[in-house]
mmCIF file of C-alpha atoms in Angstrom:
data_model
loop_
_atom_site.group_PDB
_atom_site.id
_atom_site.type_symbol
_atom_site.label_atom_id
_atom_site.label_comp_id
_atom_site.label_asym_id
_atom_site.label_seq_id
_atom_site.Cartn_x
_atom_site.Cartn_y
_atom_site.Cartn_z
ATOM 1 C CA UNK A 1 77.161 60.851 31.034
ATOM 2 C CA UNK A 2 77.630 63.706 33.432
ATOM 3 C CA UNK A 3 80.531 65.530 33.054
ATOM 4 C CA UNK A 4 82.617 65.724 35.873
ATOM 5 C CA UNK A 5 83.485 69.256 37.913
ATOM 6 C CA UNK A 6 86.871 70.643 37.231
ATOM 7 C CA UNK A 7 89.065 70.058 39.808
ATOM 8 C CA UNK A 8 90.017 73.311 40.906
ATOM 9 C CA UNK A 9 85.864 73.424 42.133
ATOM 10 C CA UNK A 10 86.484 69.680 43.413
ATOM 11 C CA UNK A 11 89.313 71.867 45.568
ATOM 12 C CA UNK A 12 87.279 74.675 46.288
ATOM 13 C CA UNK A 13 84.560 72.749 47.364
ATOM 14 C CA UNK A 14 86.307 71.093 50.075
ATOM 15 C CA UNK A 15 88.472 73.985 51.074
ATOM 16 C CA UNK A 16 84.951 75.208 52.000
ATOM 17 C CA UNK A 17 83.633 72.352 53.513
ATOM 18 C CA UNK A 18 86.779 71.683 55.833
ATOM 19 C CA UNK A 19 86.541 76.040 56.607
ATOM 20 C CA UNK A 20 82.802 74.997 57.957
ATOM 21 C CA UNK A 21 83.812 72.211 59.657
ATOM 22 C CA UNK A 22 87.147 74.294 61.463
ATOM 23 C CA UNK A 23 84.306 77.151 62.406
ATOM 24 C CA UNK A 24 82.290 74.851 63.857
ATOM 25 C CA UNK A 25 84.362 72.655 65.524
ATOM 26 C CA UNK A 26 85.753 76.368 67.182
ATOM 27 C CA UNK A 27 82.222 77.485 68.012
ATOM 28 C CA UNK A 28 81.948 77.063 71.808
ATOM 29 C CA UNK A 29 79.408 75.582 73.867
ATOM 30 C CA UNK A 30 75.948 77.681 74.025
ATOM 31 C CA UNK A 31 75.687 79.568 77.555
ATOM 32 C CA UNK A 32 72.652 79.432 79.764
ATOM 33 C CA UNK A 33 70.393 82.276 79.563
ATOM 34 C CA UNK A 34 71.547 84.206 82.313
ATOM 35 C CA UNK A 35 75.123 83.705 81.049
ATOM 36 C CA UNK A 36 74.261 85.119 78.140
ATOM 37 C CA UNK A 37 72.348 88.155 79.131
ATOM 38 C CA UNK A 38 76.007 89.625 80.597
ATOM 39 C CA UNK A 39 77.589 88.260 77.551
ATOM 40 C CA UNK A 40 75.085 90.962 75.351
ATOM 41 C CA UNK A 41 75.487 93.680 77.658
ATOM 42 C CA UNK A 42 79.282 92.820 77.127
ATOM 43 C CA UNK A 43 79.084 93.093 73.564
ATOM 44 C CA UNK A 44 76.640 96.220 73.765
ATOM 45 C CA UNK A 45 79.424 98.267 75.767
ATOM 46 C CA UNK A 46 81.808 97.486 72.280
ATOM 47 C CA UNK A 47 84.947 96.170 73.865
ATOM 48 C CA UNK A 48 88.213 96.101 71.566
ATOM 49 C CA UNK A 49 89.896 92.872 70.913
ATOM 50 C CA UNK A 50 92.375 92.663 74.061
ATOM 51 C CA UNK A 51 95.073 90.526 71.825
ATOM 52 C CA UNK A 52 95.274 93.720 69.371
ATOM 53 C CA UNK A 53 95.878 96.620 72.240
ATOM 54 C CA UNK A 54 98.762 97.513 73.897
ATOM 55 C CA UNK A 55 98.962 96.936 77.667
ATOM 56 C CA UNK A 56 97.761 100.432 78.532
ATOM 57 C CA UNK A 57 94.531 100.189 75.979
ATOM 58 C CA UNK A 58 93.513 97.196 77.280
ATOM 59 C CA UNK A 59 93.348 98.122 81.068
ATOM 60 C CA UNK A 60 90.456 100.885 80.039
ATOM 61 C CA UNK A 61 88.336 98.374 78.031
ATOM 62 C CA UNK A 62 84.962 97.346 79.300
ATOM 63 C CA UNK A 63 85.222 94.781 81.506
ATOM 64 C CA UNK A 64 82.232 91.761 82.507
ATOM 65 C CA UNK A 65 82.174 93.457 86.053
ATOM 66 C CA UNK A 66 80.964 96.724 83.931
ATOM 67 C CA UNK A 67 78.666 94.193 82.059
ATOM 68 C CA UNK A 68 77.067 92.699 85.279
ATOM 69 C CA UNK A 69 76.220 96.629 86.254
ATOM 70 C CA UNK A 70 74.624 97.374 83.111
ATOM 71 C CA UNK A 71 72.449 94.180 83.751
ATOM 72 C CA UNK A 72 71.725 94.979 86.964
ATOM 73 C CA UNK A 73 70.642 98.266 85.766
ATOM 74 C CA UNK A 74 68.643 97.500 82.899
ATOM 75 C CA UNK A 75 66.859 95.307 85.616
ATOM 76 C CA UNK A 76 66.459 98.728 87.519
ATOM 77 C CA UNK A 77 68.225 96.501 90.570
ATOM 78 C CA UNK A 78 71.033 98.582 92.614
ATOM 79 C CA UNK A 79 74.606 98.003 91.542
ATOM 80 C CA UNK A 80 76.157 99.361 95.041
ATOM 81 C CA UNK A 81 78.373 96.446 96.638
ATOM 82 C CA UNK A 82 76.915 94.228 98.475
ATOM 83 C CA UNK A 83 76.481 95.281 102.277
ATOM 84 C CA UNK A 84 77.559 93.647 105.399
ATOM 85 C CA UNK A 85 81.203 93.790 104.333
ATOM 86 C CA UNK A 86 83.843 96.651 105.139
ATOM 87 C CA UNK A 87 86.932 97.347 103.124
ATOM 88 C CA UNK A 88 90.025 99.027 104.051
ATOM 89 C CA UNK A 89 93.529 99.528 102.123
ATOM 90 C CA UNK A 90 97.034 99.072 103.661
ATOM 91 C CA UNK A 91 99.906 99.059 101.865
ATOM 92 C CA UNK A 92 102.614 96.345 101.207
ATOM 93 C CA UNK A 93 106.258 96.910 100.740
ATOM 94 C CA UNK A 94 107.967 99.897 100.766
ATOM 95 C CA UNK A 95 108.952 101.909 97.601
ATOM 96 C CA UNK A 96 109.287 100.726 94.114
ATOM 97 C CA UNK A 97 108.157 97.482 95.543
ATOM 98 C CA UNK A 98 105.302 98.586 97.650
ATOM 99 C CA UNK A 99 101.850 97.512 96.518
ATOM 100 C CA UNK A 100 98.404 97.541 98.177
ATOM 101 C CA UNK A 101 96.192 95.330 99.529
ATOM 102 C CA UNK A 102 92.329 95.668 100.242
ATOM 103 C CA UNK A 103 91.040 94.139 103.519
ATOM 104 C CA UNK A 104 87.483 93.109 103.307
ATOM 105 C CA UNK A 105 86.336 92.177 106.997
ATOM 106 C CA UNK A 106 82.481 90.927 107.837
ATOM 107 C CA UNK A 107 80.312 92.018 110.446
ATOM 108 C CA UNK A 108 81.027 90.578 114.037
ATOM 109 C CA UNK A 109 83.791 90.874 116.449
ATOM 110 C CA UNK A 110 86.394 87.966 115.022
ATOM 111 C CA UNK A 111 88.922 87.238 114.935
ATOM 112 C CA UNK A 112 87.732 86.115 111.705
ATOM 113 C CA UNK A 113 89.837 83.379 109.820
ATOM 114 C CA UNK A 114 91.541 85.121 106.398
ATOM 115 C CA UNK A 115 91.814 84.124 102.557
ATOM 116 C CA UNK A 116 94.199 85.820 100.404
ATOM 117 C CA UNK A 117 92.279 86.784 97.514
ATOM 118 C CA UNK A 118 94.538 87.550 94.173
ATOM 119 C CA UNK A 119 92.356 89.090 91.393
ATOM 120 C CA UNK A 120 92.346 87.959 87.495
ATOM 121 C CA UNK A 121 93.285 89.590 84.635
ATOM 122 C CA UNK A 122 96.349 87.655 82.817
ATOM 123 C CA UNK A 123 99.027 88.928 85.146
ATOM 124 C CA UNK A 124 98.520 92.508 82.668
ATOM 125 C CA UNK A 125 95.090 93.943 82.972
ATOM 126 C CA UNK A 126 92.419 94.050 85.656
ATOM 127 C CA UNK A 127 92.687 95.047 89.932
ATOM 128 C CA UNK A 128 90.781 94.091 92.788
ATOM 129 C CA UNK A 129 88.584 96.935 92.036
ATOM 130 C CA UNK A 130 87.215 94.993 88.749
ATOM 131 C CA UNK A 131 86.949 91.569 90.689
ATOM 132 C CA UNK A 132 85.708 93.264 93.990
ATOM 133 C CA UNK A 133 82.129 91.456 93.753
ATOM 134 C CA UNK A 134 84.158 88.254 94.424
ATOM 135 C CA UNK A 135 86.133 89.208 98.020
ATOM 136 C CA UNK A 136 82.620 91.046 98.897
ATOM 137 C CA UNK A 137 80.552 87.889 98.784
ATOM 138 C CA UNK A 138 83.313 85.327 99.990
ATOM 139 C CA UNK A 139 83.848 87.439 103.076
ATOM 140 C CA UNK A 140 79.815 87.812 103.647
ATOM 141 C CA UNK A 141 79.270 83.882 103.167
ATOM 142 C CA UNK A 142 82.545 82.017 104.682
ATOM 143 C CA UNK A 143 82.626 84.839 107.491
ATOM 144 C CA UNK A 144 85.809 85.615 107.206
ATOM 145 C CA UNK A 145 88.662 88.199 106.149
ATOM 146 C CA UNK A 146 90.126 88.927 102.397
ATOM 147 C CA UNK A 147 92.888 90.245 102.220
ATOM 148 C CA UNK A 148 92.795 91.349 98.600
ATOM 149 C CA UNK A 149 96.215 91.891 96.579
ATOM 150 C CA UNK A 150 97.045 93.999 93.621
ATOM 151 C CA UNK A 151 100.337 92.852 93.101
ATOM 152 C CA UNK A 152 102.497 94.167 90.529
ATOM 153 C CA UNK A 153 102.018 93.758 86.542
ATOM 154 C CA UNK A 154 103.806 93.037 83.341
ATOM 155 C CA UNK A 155 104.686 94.017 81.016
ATOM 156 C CA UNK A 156 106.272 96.864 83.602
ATOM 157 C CA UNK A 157 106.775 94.335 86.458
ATOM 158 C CA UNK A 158 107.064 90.977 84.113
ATOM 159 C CA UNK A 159 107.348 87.457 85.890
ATOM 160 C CA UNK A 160 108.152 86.877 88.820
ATOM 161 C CA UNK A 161 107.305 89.849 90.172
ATOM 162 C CA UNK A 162 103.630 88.887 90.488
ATOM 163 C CA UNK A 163 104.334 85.573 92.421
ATOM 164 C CA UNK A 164 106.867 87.628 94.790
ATOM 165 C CA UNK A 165 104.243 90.121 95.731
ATOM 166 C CA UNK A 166 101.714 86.872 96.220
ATOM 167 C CA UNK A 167 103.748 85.355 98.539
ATOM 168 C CA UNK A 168 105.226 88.535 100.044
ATOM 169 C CA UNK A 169 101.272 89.765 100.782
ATOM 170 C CA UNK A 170 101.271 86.036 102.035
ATOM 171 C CA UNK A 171 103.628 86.514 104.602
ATOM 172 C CA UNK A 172 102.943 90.039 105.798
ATOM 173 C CA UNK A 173 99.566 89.049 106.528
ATOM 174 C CA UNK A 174 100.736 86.231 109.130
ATOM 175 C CA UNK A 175 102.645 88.616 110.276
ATOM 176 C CA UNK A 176 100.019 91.226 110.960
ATOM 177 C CA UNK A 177 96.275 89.523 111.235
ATOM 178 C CA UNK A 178 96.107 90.319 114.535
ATOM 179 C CA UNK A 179 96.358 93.963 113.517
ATOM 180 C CA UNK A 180 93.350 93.731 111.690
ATOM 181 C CA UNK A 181 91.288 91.349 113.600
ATOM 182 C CA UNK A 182 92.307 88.243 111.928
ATOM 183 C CA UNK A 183 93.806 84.435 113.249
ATOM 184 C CA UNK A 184 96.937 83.988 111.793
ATOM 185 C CA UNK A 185 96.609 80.176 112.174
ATOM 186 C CA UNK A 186 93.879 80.184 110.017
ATOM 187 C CA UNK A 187 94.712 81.464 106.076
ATOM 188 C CA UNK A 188 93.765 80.056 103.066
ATOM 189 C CA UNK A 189 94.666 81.409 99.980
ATOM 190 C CA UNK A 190 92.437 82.002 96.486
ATOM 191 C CA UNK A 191 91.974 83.674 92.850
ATOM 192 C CA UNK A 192 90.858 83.776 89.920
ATOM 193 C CA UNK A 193 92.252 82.532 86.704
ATOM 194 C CA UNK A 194 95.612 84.208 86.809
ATOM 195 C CA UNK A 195 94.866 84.509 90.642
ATOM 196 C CA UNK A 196 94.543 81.312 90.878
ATOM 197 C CA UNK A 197 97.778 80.682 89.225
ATOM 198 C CA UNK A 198 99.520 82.748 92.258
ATOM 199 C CA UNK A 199 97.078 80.933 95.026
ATOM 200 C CA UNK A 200 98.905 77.933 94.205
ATOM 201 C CA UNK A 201 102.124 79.693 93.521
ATOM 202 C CA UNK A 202 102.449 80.790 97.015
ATOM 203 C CA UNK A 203 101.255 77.307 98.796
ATOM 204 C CA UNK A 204 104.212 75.693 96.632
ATOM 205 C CA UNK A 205 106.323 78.838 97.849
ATOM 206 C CA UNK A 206 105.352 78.242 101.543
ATOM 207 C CA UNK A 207 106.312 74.913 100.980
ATOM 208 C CA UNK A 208 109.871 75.411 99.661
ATOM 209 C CA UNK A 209 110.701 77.914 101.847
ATOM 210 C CA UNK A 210 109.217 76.312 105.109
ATOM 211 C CA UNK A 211 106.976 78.994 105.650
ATOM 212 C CA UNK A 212 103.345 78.346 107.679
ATOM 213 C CA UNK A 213 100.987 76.716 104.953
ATOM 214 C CA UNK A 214 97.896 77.601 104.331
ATOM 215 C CA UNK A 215 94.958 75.877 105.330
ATOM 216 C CA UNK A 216 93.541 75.671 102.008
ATOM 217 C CA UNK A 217 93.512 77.006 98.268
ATOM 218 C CA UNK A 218 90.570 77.954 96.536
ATOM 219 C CA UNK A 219 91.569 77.852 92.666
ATOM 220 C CA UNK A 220 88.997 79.256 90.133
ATOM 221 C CA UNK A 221 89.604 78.473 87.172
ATOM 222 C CA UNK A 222 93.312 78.927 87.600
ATOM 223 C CA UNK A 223 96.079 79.467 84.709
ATOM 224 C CA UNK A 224 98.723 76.443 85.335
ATOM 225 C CA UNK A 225 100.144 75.440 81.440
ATOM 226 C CA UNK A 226 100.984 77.122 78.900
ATOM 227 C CA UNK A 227 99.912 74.069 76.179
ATOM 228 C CA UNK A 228 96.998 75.706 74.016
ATOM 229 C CA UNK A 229 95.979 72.430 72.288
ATOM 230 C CA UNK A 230 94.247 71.238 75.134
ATOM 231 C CA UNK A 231 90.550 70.157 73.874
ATOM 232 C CA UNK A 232 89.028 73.006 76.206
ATOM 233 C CA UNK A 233 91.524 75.491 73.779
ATOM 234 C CA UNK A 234 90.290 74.231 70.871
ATOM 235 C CA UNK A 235 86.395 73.840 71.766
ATOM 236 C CA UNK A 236 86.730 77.775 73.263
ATOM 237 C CA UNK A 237 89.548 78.895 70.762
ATOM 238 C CA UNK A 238 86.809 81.258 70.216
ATOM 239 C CA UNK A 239 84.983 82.103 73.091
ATOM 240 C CA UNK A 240 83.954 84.765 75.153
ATOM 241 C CA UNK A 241 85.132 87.175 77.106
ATOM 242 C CA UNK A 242 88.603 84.818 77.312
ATOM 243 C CA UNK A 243 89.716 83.397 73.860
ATOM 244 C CA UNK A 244 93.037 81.676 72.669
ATOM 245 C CA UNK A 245 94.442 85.138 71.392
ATOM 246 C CA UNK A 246 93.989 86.733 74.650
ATOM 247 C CA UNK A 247 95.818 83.689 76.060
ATOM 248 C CA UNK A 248 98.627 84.152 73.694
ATOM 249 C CA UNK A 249 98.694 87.678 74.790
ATOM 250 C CA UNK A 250 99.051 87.455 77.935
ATOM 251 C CA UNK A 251 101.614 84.661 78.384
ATOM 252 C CA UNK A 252 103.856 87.646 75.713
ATOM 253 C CA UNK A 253 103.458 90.159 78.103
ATOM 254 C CA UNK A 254 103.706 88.071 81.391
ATOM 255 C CA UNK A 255 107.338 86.707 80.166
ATOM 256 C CA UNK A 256 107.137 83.386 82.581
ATOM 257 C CA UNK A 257 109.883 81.293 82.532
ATOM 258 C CA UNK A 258 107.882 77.994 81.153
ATOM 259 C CA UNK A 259 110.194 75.352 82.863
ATOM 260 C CA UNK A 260 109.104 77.096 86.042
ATOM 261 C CA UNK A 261 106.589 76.000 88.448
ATOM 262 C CA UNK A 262 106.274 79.228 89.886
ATOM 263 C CA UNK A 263 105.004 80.488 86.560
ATOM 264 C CA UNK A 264 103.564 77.690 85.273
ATOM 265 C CA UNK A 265 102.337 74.996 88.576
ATOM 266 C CA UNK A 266 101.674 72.110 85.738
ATOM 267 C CA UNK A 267 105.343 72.020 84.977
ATOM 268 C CA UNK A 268 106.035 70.858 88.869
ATOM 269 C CA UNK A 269 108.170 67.961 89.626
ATOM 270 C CA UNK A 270 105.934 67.300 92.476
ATOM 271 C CA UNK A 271 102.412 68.861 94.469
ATOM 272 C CA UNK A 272 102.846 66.444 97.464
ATOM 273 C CA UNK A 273 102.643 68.511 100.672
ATOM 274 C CA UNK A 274 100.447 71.170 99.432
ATOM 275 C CA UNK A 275 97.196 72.314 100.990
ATOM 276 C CA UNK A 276 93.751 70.304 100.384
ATOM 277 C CA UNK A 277 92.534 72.709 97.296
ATOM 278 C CA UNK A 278 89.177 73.575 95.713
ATOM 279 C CA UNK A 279 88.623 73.754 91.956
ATOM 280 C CA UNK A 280 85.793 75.752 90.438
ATOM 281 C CA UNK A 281 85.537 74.988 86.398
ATOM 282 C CA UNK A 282 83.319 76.568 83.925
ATOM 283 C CA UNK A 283 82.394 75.243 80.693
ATOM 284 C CA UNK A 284 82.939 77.677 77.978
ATOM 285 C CA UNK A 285 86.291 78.406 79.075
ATOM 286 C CA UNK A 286 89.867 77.610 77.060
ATOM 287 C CA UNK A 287 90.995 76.516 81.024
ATOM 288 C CA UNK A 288 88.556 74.553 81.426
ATOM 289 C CA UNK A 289 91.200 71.161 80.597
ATOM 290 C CA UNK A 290 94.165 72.591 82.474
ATOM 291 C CA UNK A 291 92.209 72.704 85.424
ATOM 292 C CA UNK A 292 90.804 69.582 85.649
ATOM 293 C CA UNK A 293 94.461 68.111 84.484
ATOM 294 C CA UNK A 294 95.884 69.935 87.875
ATOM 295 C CA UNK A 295 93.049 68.522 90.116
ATOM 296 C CA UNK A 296 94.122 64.907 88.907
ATOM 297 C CA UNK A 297 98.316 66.094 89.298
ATOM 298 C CA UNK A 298 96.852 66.583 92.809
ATOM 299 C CA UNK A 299 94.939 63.717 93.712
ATOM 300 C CA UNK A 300 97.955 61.723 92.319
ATOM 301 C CA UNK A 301 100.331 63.541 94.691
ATOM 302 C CA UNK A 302 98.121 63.177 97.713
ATOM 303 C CA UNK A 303 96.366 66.066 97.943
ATOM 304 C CA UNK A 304 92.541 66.106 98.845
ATOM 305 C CA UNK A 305 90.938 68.329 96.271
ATOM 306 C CA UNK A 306 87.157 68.716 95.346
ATOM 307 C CA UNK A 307 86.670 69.709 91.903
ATOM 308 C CA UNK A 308 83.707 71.018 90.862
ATOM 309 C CA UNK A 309 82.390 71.910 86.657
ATOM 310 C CA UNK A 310 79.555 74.458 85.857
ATOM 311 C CA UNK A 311 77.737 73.974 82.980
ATOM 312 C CA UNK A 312 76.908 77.138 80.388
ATOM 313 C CA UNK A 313 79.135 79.256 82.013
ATOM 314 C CA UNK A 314 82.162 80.800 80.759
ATOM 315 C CA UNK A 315 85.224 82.115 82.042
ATOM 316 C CA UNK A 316 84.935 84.871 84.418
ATOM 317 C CA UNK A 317 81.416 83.602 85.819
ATOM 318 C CA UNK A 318 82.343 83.540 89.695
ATOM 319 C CA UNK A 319 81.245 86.612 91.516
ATOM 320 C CA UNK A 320 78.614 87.312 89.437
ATOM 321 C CA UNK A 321 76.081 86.346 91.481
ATOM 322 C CA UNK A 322 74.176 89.112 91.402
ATOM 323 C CA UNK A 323 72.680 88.244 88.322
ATOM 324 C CA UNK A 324 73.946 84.416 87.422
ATOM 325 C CA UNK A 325 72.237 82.213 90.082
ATOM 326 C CA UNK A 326 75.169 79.369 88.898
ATOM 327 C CA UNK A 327 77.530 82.122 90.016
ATOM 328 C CA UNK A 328 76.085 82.607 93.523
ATOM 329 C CA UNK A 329 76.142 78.614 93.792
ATOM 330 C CA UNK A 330 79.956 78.691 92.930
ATOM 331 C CA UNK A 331 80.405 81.397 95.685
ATOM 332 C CA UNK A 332 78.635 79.240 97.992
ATOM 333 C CA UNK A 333 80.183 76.039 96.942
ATOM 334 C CA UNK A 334 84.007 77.932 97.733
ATOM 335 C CA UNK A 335 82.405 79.754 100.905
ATOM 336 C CA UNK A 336 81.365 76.302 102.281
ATOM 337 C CA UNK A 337 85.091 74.749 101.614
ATOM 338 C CA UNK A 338 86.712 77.666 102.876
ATOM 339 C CA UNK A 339 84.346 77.675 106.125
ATOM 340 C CA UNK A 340 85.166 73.682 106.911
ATOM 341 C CA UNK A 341 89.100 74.301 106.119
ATOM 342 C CA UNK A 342 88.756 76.602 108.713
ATOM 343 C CA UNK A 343 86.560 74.469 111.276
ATOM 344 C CA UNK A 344 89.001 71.846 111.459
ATOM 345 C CA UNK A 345 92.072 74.786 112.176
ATOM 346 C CA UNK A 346 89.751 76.145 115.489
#
C-alpha cells in the first residue's frame, strides 16, 4: 500500500500548479515577427518599469518610437521622417493655459481637409514628438492637415485639463484653418490610446455644447473604462510595452472623475449624435475589450462605425509602419476612412 503524501505537499503541490496555470493564463498572445523585432530592440534599450517611476522618470524612458529607430538602423534604413510632409508649431492659449500644437500640412496647394491628432501616452508621459511617425503618414496618405496637440498633463495639469485643451485646440482650429490652408467644414478628429480617449471626448463636447461636429473620429485603440477585468486585461495583464500596472498608473496620476464621460466615454448615458467613428484594435493589448465594447455602445446608439482587429500586434503598433507592414495597413485602413469622411463633406 502506498503511503499517501502529507498534506502540506498535497497543498504545495497545487499552490504550484494553480501559480502555473495564473502565469499562463497571463502570458499574452505571441506577436508576429515583425512585432517582435521592435519588441527586442525595446527590451535591448533597458526601459524601467513605468508603474514604479515617478511622473518625471518616466517621461525620459525609452520609448517604442526610439525602438522603431534602432530597427530601422540595425537594418542600416534611414530613420529621418518621412518626406512629403511639412510641420509647423503655433501656439494655443495664452499663459498658464497656453499649449502648442504641431501642424503637419502635405504637398499641394489645399485647402486640405484637417484631423486633430491627440498623441498617447496615459494622459502623463509621451508628446507629439514621440508619436510624430503617426501625423507624418496620415497627412501623406489621407492628403490632408494634422493639427497635432500637446495638451496639458497630470499629474501637474490632472483631469480635465487634458479634455479642455482637446476641445479648446478643437475649436481654435475652426476658427483659424483658413490661416493655415485648411477647410474648416471639413475636421475630423483622432488619437491614440489616451488620444483616442480625447478624440471622442471632444465629438461628445461638440455635441453638448452645440459646437460644429466633426466629420469623423478616428479612435486607435482608445482608453474609454476604467474596469481592468475585462478578458483583454487579463489575457495582456502582462504584456508589452502597455501592461495592467501601467494602466493602474496612469488612471492615479490622471485623477478622472470615473462617473464622467468626459474622462471615461464608456460611462455615457448616451453616444447618439456623434460622428461616424473608426476603430483600430490590436491584439496583444489590455484595450483591446474596451474598444470593441465602445464600437458596439455605438452601433447601438446609431452611430456608423467600422471596427477593425489586427492580429500579433500589440498596443502602440500604429505608425510604425516603417518597419511593421500590419502597421502601414492600419495607417492606410484610417487614411482611407478619413479620405471618404471627407469626400462626402466636399
Amino acid at each position: 500500500m502506498k503511503k499517501a503524501l502529507p498534506l502540506t505537499l498535497l497543498a504545495s503541490a497545487a499552490l504550484l500548479a494553480t501559480s502555473a496555470w495564473a502565469a499562463d493564463a497571463a502570458k499574452p498572445p505571441k506577436a508576429e515577427s515583425h512585432m517582435q523585432k521592435v519588441l527586442d530592440a525595446h527590451a535591448s534599450l533597458n526601459p524601467k518599469p513605468i508603474e514604479t517611476l515617478t511622473p518625471e522618470e518616466a517621461r525620459k524612458q525609452p520609448t517604442p518610437a526610439d525602438a522603431v529607430k534602432k530597427v530601422l538602423t540595425d537594418m542600416k534604413k534611414s530613420t529621418a521622417p518621412e518626406p512629403g510632409v511639412t510641420m509647423k508649431t503655433m501656439t494655443v492659449g495664452s499663459g498658464d493655459a497656453s499649449f502648442p500644437v504641431h501642424i503637419y500640412t502635405p504637398e499641394g496647394k489645399g485647402p486640405f481637409p484637417i484631423m486633430m491628432y491627440y498623441h498617447g501616452g496615459g494622459f502623463v508621459i509621451a508628446d507629439t514628438k514621440v508619436y510624430d511617425a503617426s501625423p507624418r503618414a496620415l497627412a501623406k496618405m489621407a492628403n490632408a492637415i494634422m493639427v497635432a496637440v500637446d495638451y496639458r498633463q497630470a499629474p501637474e495639469h490632472p483631469f480635465p485639463a487634458a479634455p479642455n485643451d482637446a476641445f479648446t485646440a478643437y475649436q481654435w482650429t475652426l476658427e483659424h484653418a483658413k490661416e493655415f490652408n485648411g477647410d474648416p467644414t471639413r475636421v475630423a478628429v483622432g488619437g491614440e490610446s489616451a488620444g483616442g480617449n480625447l478624440a471622442t471626448v471632444v465629438s461628445m463636447m461638440a455635441r453638448d455644447k452645440k459646437v460644429a461636429l466633426p466629420v469623423h473620429q478616428l479612435l486607435v485603440y482608445p482608453v474609454v473604462n476604467d474596469d481592468m477585468n475585462t478578458p483583454s486585461y487579463q489575457k495582456n495583464a502582462n504584456a508589452k510595452p502597455l501592461n495592467k500596472a501601467m494602466m493602474g498608473w496612469f488612471f492615479k496620476h490622471y485623477k478622472g472623475d470615473p462617473k464622467n464621460p468626459y474622462a471615461l466615454p464608456m460611462k455615457a448615458d448616451s453616444l447618439k449624435g456623434l460622428p461616424p467613428a473608426t476603430i483600430i484594435a490590436a491584439e496583444i493589448d489590455p484595450l483591446l475589450s474596451e474598444g470593441k465594447a465602445y464600437a458596439d455602445k455605438l452601433k447601438k446608439d446609431g452611430v456608423a462605425v467600422d471596427y477593425k482587429e489586427y492580429s500579433g500586434v500589440t498596443h502602440e503598433f500604429f505608425g510604425m509602419g516603417a518597419v511593421v507592414p500590419k502597421a502601414k495597413d492600419a495607417e492606410q485602413y484610417a487614411a482611407d476612412a478619413l479620405k471618404k469622411a471627407f469626400a462626402a463633406k466636399k
